mmCIF file of C-alpha atoms and ligand atoms in Angstrom:
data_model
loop_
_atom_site.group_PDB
_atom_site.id
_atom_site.type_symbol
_atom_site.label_atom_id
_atom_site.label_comp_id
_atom_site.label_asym_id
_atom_site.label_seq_id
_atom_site.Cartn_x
_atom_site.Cartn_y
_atom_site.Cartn_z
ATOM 1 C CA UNK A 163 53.177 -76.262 -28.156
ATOM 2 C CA UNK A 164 53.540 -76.030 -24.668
ATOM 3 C CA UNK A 165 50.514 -74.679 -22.872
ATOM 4 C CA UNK A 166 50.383 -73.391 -19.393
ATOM 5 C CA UNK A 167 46.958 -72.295 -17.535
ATOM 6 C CA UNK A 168 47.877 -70.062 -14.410
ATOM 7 C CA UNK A 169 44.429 -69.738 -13.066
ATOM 8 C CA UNK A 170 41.743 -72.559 -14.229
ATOM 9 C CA UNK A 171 40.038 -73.222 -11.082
ATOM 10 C CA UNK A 172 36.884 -70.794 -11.260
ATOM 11 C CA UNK A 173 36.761 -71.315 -14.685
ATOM 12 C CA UNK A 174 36.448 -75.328 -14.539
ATOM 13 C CA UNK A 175 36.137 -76.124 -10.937
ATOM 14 C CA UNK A 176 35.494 -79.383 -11.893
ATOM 15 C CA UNK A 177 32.520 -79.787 -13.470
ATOM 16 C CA UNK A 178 33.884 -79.036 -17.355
ATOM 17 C CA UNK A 179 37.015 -80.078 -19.304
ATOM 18 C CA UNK A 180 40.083 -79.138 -20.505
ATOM 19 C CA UNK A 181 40.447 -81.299 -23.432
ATOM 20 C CA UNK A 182 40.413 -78.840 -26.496
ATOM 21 C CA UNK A 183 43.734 -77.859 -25.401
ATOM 22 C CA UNK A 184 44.829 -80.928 -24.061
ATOM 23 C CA UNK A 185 44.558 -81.882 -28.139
ATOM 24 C CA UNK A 186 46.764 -78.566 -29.408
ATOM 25 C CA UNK A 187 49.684 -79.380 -26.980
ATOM 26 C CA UNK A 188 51.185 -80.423 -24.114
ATOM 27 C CA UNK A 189 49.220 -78.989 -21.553
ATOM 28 C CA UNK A 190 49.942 -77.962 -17.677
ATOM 29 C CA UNK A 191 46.701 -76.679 -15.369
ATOM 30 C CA UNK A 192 47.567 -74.836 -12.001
ATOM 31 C CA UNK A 193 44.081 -73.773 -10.212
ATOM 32 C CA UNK A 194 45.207 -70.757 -9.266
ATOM 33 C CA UNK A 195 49.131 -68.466 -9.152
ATOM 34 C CA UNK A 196 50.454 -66.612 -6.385
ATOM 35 C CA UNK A 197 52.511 -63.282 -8.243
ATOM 36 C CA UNK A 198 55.458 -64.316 -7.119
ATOM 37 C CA UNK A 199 55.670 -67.592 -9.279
ATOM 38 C CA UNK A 200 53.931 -66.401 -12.261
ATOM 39 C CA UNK A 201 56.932 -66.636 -14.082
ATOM 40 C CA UNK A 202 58.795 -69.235 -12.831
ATOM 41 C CA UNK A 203 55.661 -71.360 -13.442
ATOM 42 C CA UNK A 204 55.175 -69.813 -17.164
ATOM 43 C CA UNK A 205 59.178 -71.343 -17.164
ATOM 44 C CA UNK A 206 59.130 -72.329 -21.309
ATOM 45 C CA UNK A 207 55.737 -72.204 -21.640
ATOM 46 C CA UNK A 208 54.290 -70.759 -24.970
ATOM 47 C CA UNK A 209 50.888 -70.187 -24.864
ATOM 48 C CA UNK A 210 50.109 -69.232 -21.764
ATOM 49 C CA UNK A 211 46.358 -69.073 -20.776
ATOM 50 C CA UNK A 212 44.661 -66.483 -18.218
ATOM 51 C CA UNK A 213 41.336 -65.640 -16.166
ATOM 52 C CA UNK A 214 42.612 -63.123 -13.470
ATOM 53 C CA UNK A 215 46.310 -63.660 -12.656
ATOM 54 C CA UNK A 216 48.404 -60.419 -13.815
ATOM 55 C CA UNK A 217 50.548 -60.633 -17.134
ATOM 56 C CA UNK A 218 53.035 -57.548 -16.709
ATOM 57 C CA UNK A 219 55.858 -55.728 -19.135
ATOM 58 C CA UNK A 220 58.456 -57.995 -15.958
ATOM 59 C CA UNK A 221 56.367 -61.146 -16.849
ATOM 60 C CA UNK A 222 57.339 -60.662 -20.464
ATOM 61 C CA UNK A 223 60.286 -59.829 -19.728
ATOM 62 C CA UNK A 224 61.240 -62.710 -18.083
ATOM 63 C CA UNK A 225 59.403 -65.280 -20.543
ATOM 64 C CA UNK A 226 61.223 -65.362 -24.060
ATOM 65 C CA UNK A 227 59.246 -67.975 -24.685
ATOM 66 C CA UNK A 228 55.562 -66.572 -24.656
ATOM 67 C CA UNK A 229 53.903 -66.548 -28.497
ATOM 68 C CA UNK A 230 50.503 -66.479 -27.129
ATOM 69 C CA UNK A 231 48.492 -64.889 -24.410
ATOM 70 C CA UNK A 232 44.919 -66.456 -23.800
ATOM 71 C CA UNK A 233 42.799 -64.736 -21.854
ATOM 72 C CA UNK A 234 39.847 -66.597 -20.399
ATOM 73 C CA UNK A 235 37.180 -63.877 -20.052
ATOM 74 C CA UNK A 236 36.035 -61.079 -22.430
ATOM 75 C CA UNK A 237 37.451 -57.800 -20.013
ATOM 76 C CA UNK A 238 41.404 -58.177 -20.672
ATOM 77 C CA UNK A 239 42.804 -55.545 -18.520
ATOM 78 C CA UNK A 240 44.990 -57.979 -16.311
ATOM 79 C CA UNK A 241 47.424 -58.431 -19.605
ATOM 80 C CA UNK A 242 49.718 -55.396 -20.274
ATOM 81 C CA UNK A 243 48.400 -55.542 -24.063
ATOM 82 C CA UNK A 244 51.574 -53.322 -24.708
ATOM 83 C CA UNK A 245 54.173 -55.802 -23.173
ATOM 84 C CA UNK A 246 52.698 -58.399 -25.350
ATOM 85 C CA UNK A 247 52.228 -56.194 -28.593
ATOM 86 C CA UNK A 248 56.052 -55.282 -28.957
ATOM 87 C CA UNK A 249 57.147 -58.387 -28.437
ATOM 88 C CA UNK A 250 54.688 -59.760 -31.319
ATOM 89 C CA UNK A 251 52.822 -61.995 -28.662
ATOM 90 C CA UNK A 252 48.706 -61.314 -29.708
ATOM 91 C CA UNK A 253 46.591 -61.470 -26.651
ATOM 92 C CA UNK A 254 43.053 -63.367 -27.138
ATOM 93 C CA UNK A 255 39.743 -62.473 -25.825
ATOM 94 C CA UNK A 256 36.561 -64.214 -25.459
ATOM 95 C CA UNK A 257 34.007 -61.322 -27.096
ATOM 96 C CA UNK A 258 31.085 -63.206 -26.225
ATOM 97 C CA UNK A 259 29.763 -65.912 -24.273
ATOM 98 C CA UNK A 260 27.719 -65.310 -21.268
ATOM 99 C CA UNK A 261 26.013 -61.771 -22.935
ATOM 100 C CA UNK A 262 22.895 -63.162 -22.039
ATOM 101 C CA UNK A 263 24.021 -64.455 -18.513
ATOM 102 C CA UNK A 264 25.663 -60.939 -17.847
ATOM 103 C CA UNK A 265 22.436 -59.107 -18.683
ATOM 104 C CA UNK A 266 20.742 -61.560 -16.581
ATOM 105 C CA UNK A 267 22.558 -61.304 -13.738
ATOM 106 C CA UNK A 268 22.023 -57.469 -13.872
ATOM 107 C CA UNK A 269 18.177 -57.625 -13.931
ATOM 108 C CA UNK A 270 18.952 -59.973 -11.049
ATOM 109 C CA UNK A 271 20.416 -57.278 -9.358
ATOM 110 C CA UNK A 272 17.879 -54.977 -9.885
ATOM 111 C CA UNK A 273 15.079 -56.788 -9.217
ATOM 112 C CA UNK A 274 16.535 -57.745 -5.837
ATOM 113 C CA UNK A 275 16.432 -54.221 -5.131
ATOM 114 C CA UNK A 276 12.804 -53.974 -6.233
ATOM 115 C CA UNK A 277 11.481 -56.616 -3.942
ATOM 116 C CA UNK A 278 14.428 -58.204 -1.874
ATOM 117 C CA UNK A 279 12.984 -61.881 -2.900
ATOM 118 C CA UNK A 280 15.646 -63.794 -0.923
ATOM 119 C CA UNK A 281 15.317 -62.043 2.103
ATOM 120 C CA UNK A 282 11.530 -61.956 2.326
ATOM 121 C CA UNK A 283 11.828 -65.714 1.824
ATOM 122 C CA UNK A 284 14.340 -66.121 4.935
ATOM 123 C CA UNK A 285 11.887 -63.637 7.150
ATOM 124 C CA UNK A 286 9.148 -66.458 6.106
ATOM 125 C CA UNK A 287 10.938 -69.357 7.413
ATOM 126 C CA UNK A 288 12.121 -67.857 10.245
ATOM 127 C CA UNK A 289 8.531 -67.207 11.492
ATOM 128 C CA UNK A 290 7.693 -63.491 10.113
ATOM 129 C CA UNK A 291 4.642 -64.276 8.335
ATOM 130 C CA UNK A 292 2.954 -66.984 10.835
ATOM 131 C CA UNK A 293 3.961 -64.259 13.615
ATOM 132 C CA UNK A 294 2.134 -61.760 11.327
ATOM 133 C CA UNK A 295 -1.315 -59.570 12.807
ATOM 134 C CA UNK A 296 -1.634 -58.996 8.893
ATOM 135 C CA UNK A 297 -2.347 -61.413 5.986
ATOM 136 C CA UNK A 298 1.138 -60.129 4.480
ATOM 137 C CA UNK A 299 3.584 -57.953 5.457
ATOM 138 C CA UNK A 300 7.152 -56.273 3.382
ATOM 139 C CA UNK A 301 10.184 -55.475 5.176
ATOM 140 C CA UNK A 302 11.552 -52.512 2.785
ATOM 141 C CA UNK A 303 9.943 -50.476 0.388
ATOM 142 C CA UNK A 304 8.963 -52.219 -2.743
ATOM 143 C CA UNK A 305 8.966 -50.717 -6.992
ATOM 144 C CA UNK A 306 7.729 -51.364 -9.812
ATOM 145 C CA UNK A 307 9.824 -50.719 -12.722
ATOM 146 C CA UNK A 308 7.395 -50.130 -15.405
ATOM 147 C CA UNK A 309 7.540 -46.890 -16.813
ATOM 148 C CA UNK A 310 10.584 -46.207 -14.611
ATOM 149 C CA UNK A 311 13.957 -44.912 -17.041
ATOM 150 C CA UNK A 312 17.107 -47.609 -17.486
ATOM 151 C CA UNK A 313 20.621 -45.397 -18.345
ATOM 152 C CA UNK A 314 23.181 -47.840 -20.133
ATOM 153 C CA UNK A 315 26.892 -46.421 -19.859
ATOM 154 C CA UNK A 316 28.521 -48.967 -22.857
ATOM 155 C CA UNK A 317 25.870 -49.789 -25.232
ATOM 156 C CA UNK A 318 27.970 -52.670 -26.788
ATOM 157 C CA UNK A 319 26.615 -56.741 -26.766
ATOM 158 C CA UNK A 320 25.562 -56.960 -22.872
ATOM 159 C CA UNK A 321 24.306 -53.123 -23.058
ATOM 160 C CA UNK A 322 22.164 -54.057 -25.983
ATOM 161 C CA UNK A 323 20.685 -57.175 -23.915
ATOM 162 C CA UNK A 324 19.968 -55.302 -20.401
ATOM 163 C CA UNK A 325 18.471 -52.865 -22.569
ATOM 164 C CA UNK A 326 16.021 -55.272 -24.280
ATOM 165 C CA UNK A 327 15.084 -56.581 -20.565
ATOM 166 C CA UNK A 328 14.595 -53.572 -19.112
ATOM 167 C CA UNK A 329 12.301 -53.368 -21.943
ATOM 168 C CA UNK A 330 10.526 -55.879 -21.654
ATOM 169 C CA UNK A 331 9.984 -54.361 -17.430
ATOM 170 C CA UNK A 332 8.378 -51.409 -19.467
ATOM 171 C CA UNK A 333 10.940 -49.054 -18.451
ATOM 172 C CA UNK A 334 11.986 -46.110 -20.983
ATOM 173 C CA UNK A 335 15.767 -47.154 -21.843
ATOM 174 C CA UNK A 336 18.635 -44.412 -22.705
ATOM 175 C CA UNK A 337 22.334 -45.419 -23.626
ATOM 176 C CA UNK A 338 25.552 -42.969 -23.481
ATOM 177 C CA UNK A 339 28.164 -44.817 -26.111
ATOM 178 C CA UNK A 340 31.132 -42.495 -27.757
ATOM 179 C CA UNK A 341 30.280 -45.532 -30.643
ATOM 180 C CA UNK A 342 26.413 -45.467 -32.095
ATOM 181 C CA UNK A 343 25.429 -47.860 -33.810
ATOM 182 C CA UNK A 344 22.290 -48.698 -36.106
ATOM 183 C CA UNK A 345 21.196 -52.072 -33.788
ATOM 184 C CA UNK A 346 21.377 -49.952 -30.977
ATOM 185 C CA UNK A 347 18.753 -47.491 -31.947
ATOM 186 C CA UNK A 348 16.422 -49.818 -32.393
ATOM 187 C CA UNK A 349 16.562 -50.415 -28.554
ATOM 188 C CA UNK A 350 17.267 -46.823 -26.659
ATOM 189 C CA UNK A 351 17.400 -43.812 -27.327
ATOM 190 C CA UNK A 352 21.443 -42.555 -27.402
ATOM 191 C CA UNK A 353 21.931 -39.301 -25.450
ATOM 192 C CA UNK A 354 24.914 -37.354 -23.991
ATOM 193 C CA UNK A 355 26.409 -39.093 -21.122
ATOM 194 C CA UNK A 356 25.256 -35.319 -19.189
ATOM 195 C CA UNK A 357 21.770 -36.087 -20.026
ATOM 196 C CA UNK A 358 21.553 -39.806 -19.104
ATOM 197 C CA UNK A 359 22.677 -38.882 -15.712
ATOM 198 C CA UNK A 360 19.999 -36.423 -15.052
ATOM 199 C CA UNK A 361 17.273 -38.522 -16.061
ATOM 200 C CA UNK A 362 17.574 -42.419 -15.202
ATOM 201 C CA UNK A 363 16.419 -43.735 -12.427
ATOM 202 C CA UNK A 364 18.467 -46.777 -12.706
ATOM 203 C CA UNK A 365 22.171 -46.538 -14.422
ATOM 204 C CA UNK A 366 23.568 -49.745 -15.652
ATOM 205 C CA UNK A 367 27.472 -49.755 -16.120
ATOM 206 C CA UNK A 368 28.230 -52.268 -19.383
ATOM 207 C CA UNK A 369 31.426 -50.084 -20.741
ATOM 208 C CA UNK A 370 34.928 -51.917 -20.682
ATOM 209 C CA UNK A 371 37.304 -50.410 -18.195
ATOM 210 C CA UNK A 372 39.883 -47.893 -19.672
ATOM 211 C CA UNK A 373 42.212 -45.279 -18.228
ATOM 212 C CA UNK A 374 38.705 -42.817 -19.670
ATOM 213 C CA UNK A 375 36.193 -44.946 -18.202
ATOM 214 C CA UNK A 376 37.903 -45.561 -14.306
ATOM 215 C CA UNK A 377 35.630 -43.679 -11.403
ATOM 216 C CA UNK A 378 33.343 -42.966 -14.365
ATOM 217 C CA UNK A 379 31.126 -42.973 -11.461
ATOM 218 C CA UNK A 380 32.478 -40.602 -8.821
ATOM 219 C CA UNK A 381 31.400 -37.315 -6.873
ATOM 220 C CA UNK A 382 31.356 -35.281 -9.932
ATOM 221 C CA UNK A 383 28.542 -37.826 -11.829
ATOM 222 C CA UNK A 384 26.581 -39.190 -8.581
ATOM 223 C CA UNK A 385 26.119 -34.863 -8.015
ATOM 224 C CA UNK A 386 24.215 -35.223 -11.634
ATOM 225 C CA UNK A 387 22.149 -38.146 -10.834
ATOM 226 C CA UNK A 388 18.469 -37.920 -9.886
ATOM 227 C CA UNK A 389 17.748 -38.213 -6.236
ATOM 228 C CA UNK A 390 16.876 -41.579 -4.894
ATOM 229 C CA UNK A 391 19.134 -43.202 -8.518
ATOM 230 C CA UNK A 392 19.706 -46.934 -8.443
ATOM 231 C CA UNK A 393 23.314 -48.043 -9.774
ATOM 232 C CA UNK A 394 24.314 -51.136 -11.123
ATOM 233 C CA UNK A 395 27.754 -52.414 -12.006
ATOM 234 C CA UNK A 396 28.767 -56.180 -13.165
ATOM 235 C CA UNK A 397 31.106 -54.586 -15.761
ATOM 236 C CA UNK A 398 34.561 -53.902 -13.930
ATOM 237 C CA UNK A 399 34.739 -52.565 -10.394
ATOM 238 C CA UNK A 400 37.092 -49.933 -10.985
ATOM 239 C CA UNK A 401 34.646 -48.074 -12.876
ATOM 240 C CA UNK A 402 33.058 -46.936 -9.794
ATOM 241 C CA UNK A 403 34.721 -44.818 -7.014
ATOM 242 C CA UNK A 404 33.751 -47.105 -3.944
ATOM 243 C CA UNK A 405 34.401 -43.937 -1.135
ATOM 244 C CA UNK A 406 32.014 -41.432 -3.179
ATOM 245 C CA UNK A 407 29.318 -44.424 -3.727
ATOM 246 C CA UNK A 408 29.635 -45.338 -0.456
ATOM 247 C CA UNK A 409 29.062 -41.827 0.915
ATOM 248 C CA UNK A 410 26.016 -41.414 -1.490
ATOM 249 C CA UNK A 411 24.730 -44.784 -0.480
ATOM 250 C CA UNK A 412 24.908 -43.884 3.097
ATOM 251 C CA UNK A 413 23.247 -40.256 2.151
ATOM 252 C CA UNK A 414 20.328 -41.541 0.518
ATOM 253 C CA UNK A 415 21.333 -39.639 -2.356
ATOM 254 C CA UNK A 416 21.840 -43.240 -4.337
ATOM 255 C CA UNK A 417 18.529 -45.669 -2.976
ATOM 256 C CA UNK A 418 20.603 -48.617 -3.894
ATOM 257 C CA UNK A 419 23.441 -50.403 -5.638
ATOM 258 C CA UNK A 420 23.611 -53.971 -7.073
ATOM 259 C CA UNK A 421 27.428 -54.672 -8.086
ATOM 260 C CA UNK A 422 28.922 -58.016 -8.686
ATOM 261 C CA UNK A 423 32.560 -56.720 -9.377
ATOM 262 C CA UNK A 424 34.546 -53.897 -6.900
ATOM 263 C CA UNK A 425 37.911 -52.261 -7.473
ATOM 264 C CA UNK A 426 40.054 -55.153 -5.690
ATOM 265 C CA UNK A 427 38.837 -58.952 -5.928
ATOM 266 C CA UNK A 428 38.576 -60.601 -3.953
ATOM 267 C CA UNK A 429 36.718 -57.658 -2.414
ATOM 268 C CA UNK A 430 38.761 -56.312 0.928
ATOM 269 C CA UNK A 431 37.651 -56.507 4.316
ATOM 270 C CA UNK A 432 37.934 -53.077 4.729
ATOM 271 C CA UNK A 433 36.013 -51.763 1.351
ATOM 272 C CA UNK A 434 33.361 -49.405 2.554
ATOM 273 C CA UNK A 435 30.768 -50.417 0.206
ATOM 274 C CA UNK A 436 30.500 -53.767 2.870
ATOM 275 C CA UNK A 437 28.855 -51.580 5.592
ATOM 276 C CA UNK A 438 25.904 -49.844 3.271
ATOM 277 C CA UNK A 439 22.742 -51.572 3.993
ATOM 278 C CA UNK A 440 21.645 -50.645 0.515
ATOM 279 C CA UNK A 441 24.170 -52.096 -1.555
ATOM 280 C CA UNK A 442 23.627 -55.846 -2.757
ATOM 281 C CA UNK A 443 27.223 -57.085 -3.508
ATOM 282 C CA UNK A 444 27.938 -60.690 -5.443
ATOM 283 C CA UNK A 445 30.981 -62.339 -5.608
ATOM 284 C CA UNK A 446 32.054 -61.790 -9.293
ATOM 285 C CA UNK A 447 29.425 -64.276 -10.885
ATOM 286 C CA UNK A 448 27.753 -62.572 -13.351
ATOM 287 C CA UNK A 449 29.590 -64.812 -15.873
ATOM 288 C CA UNK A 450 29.656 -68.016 -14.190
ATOM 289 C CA UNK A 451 26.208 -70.030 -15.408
ATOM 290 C CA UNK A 452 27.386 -73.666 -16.599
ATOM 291 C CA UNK A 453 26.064 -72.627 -20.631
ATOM 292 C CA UNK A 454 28.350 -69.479 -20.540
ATOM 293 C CA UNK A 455 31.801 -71.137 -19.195
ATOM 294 C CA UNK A 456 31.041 -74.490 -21.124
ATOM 295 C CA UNK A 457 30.469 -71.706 -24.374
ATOM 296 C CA UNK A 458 33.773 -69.620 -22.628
ATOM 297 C CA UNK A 459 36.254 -73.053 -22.709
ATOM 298 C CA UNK A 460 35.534 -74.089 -26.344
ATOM 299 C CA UNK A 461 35.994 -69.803 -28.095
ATOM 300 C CA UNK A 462 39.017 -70.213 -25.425
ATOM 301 C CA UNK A 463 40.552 -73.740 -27.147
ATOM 302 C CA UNK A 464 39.123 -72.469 -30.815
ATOM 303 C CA UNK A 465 41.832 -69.323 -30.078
ATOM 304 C CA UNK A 466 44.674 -70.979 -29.760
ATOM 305 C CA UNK A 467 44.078 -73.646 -32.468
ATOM 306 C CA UNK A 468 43.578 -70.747 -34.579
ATOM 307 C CA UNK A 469 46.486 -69.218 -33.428
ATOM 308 C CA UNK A 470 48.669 -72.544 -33.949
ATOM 309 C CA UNK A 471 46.970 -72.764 -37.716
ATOM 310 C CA UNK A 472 48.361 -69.137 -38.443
ATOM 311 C CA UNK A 473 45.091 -67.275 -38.309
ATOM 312 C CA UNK A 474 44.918 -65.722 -35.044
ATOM 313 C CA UNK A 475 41.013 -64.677 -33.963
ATOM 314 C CA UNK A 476 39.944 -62.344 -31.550
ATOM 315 C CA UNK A 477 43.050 -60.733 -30.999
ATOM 316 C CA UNK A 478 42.869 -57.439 -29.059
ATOM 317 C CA UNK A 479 46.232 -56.117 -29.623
ATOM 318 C CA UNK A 480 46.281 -56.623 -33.279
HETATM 319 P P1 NAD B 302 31.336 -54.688 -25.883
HETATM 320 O O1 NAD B 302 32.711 -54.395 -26.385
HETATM 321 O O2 NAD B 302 30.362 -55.374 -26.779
HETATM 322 O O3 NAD B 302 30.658 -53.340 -25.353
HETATM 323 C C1 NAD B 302 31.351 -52.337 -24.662
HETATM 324 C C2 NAD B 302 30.766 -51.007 -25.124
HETATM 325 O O4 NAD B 302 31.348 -49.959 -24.343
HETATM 326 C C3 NAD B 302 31.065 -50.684 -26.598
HETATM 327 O O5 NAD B 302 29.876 -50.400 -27.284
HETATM 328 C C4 NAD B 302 31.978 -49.464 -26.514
HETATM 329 O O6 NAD B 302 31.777 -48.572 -27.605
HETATM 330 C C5 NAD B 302 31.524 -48.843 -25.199
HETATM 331 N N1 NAD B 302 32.471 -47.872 -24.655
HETATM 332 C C6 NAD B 302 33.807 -47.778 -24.872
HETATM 333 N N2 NAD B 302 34.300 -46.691 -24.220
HETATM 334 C C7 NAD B 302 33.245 -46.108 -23.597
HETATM 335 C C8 NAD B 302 33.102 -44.963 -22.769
HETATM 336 N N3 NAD B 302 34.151 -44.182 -22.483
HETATM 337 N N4 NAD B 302 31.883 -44.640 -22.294
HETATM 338 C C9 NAD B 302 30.802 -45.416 -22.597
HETATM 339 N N5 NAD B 302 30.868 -46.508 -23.386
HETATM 340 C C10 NAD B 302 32.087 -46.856 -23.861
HETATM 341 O O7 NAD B 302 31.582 -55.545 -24.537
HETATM 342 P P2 NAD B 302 30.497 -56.451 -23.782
HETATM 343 O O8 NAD B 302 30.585 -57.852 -24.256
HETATM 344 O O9 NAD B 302 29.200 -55.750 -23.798
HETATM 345 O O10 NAD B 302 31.124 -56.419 -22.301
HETATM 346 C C11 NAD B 302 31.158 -55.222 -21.535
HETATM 347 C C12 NAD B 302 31.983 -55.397 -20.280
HETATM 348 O O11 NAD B 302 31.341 -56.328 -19.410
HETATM 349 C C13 NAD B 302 33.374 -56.024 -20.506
HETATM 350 O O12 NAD B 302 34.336 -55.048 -20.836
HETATM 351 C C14 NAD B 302 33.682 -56.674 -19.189
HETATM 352 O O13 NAD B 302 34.458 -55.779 -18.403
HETATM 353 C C15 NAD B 302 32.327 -56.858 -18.534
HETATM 354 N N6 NAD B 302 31.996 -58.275 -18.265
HETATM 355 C C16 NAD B 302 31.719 -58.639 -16.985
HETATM 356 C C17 NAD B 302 31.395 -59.960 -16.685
HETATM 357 C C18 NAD B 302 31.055 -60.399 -15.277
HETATM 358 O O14 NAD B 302 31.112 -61.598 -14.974
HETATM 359 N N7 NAD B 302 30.666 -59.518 -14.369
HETATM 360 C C19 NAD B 302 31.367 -60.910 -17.725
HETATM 361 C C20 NAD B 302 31.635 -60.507 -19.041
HETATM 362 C C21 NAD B 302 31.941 -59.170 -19.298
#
């Protein structure tokens, strides 16, 4: 089996390794794959393994040789699932492996927004506090989150999590998902995505991205929204329409925003979001904690193997 992996680098920078597959073939590991030699570097390959880089109808098209499509992360949109399907090729996820570092990263987010830890901490060492009349001193507005409501838009595995955190903050949790289901219940309480605008105060975005689920926050929704609405997004970037949040941000209309994916990553020097004071932006990292990709690398090499034994798991094309 020949194995190609177009884009390993932010998965194992260096600190993990690629030996599962390294035992289930003969293996070649680019860090990262400009477009324009996805396929020539694919050349014969036959499983071909992805984090980010673009797998397109052309791609397919010109790769006979592709029987397997590995995709290094659980959101699979950069694979044209299509492409792959009528040519027989199943495309792999990874369902689950950094739920609890996702959710984590939200409330990391959002708690950032509630007392800006990191920049209190700089104002400190640069002299703030000694310089201070007062025994203590805040530079923005500080909340407590008890009591305060969390809106979940995709109340799947990560959903679930930030909504036993926000929980455990003593906030009232609500969840919009076309799919209920029994676990869920036991966590928030499911209402019409209509009514979750109108009354959280904070709106998590956990749903995968589909053509239904792109700008799900736009004009239209922010209008909905409460005044003064938090929004948080480490799902998929494209979810949110960055001119209307931006606008809103700038408005007051939405307090803040904590968002660790945007439409086009790396994000653009020109995306409007940069310029809102209010909006806390990370680079994409929500997944990234040792545990998860170390957790991410063996699902990833237990794919294929299953694949190569003739019982193909987590296939999302079936
Ligand atoms: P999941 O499949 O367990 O949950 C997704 C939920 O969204 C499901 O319950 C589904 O019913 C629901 N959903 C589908 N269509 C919807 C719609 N139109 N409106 C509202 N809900 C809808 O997936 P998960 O493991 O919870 O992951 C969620 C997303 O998180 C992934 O799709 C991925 O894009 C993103 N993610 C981001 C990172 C990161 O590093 N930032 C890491 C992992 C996953």
């Amino acid at each position: 089996m020949k194995i190609v992996i177009l884009d390993g680098y932010t998965e194992n920078p260096g600190d993990l390794t690629w030996d599962g597959f390294e035992q289930l073939g003969q293996l070649k590991v680019y860090d990262r794959t400009p477009k324009d030699q996805v396929a020539e570097r694919i050349g014969d390959g036959e499983a071909i393994i992805v984090n980010k880089t673009a797998l397109t109808e052309e791609v397919f098209a010109a790769c006979p040789s592709i029987r397997y499509v590995g995709v290094l992360a659980t959101g699979y949109n950069v694979v044209d699932i299509e492409a792959a399907k009528k040519r027989g090729i199943p495309v792999c996820n990874i369902p689950a492996y950094g739920t609890g570092a996702v959710a984590q990263m939200t409330m990391a987010l959002l708690l950032e927004i509630c007392h800006h830890v990191g920049e209190h901490s700089n104002a400190v060492k640069e002299g703030e506090w000694s310089d201070c009349q007062d025994w203590c001193f805040w530079k923005h507005p500080l909340m407590e989150l008890s009591g305060k409501t969390m809106g979940i838009i995709g109340f799947g595995r990560i959903g679930q999590a930030v909504g036993q955190l926000a929980k455990a903050f003593g906030m009232e949790v609500l969840a919009y998902d076309p799919y209920e289901r029994e676990n869920g219940k036991a966590i928030a309480a499911y209402v019409t995505r209509d009514q979750l605008l109108a009354r959280a105060d904070v709106i998590s975005l956990h749903c995968p991205l589909f053509p239904d689920t792109k700008g799900i926050i736009g004009r239209e929704t922010i209008g909905k929204m409460k005044d003064g609405v938090i929004i948080l997004n480490t799902s998929r970037g494209p979810l949110v329409d960055e001119e209307a949040l931006a606008e809103a941000l700038n408005s007051g209309k939405v307090y803040a925003a904590g968002l660790d994916v945007v439409s086009e990553e790396p994000i653009r020097k020109d995306n409007p979001l940069l310029s809102c004071s209010n909006c806390l932006i990370t680079p994409h990292i929500a997944w990234a904690p040792l545990e998860s990709r170390k957790r991410l690398m063996e699902i990833a090499a237990a794919n294929l193997e299953a694949f190569i034994k003739g019982k193909p798991q987590n296939v999302v094309n079936p």
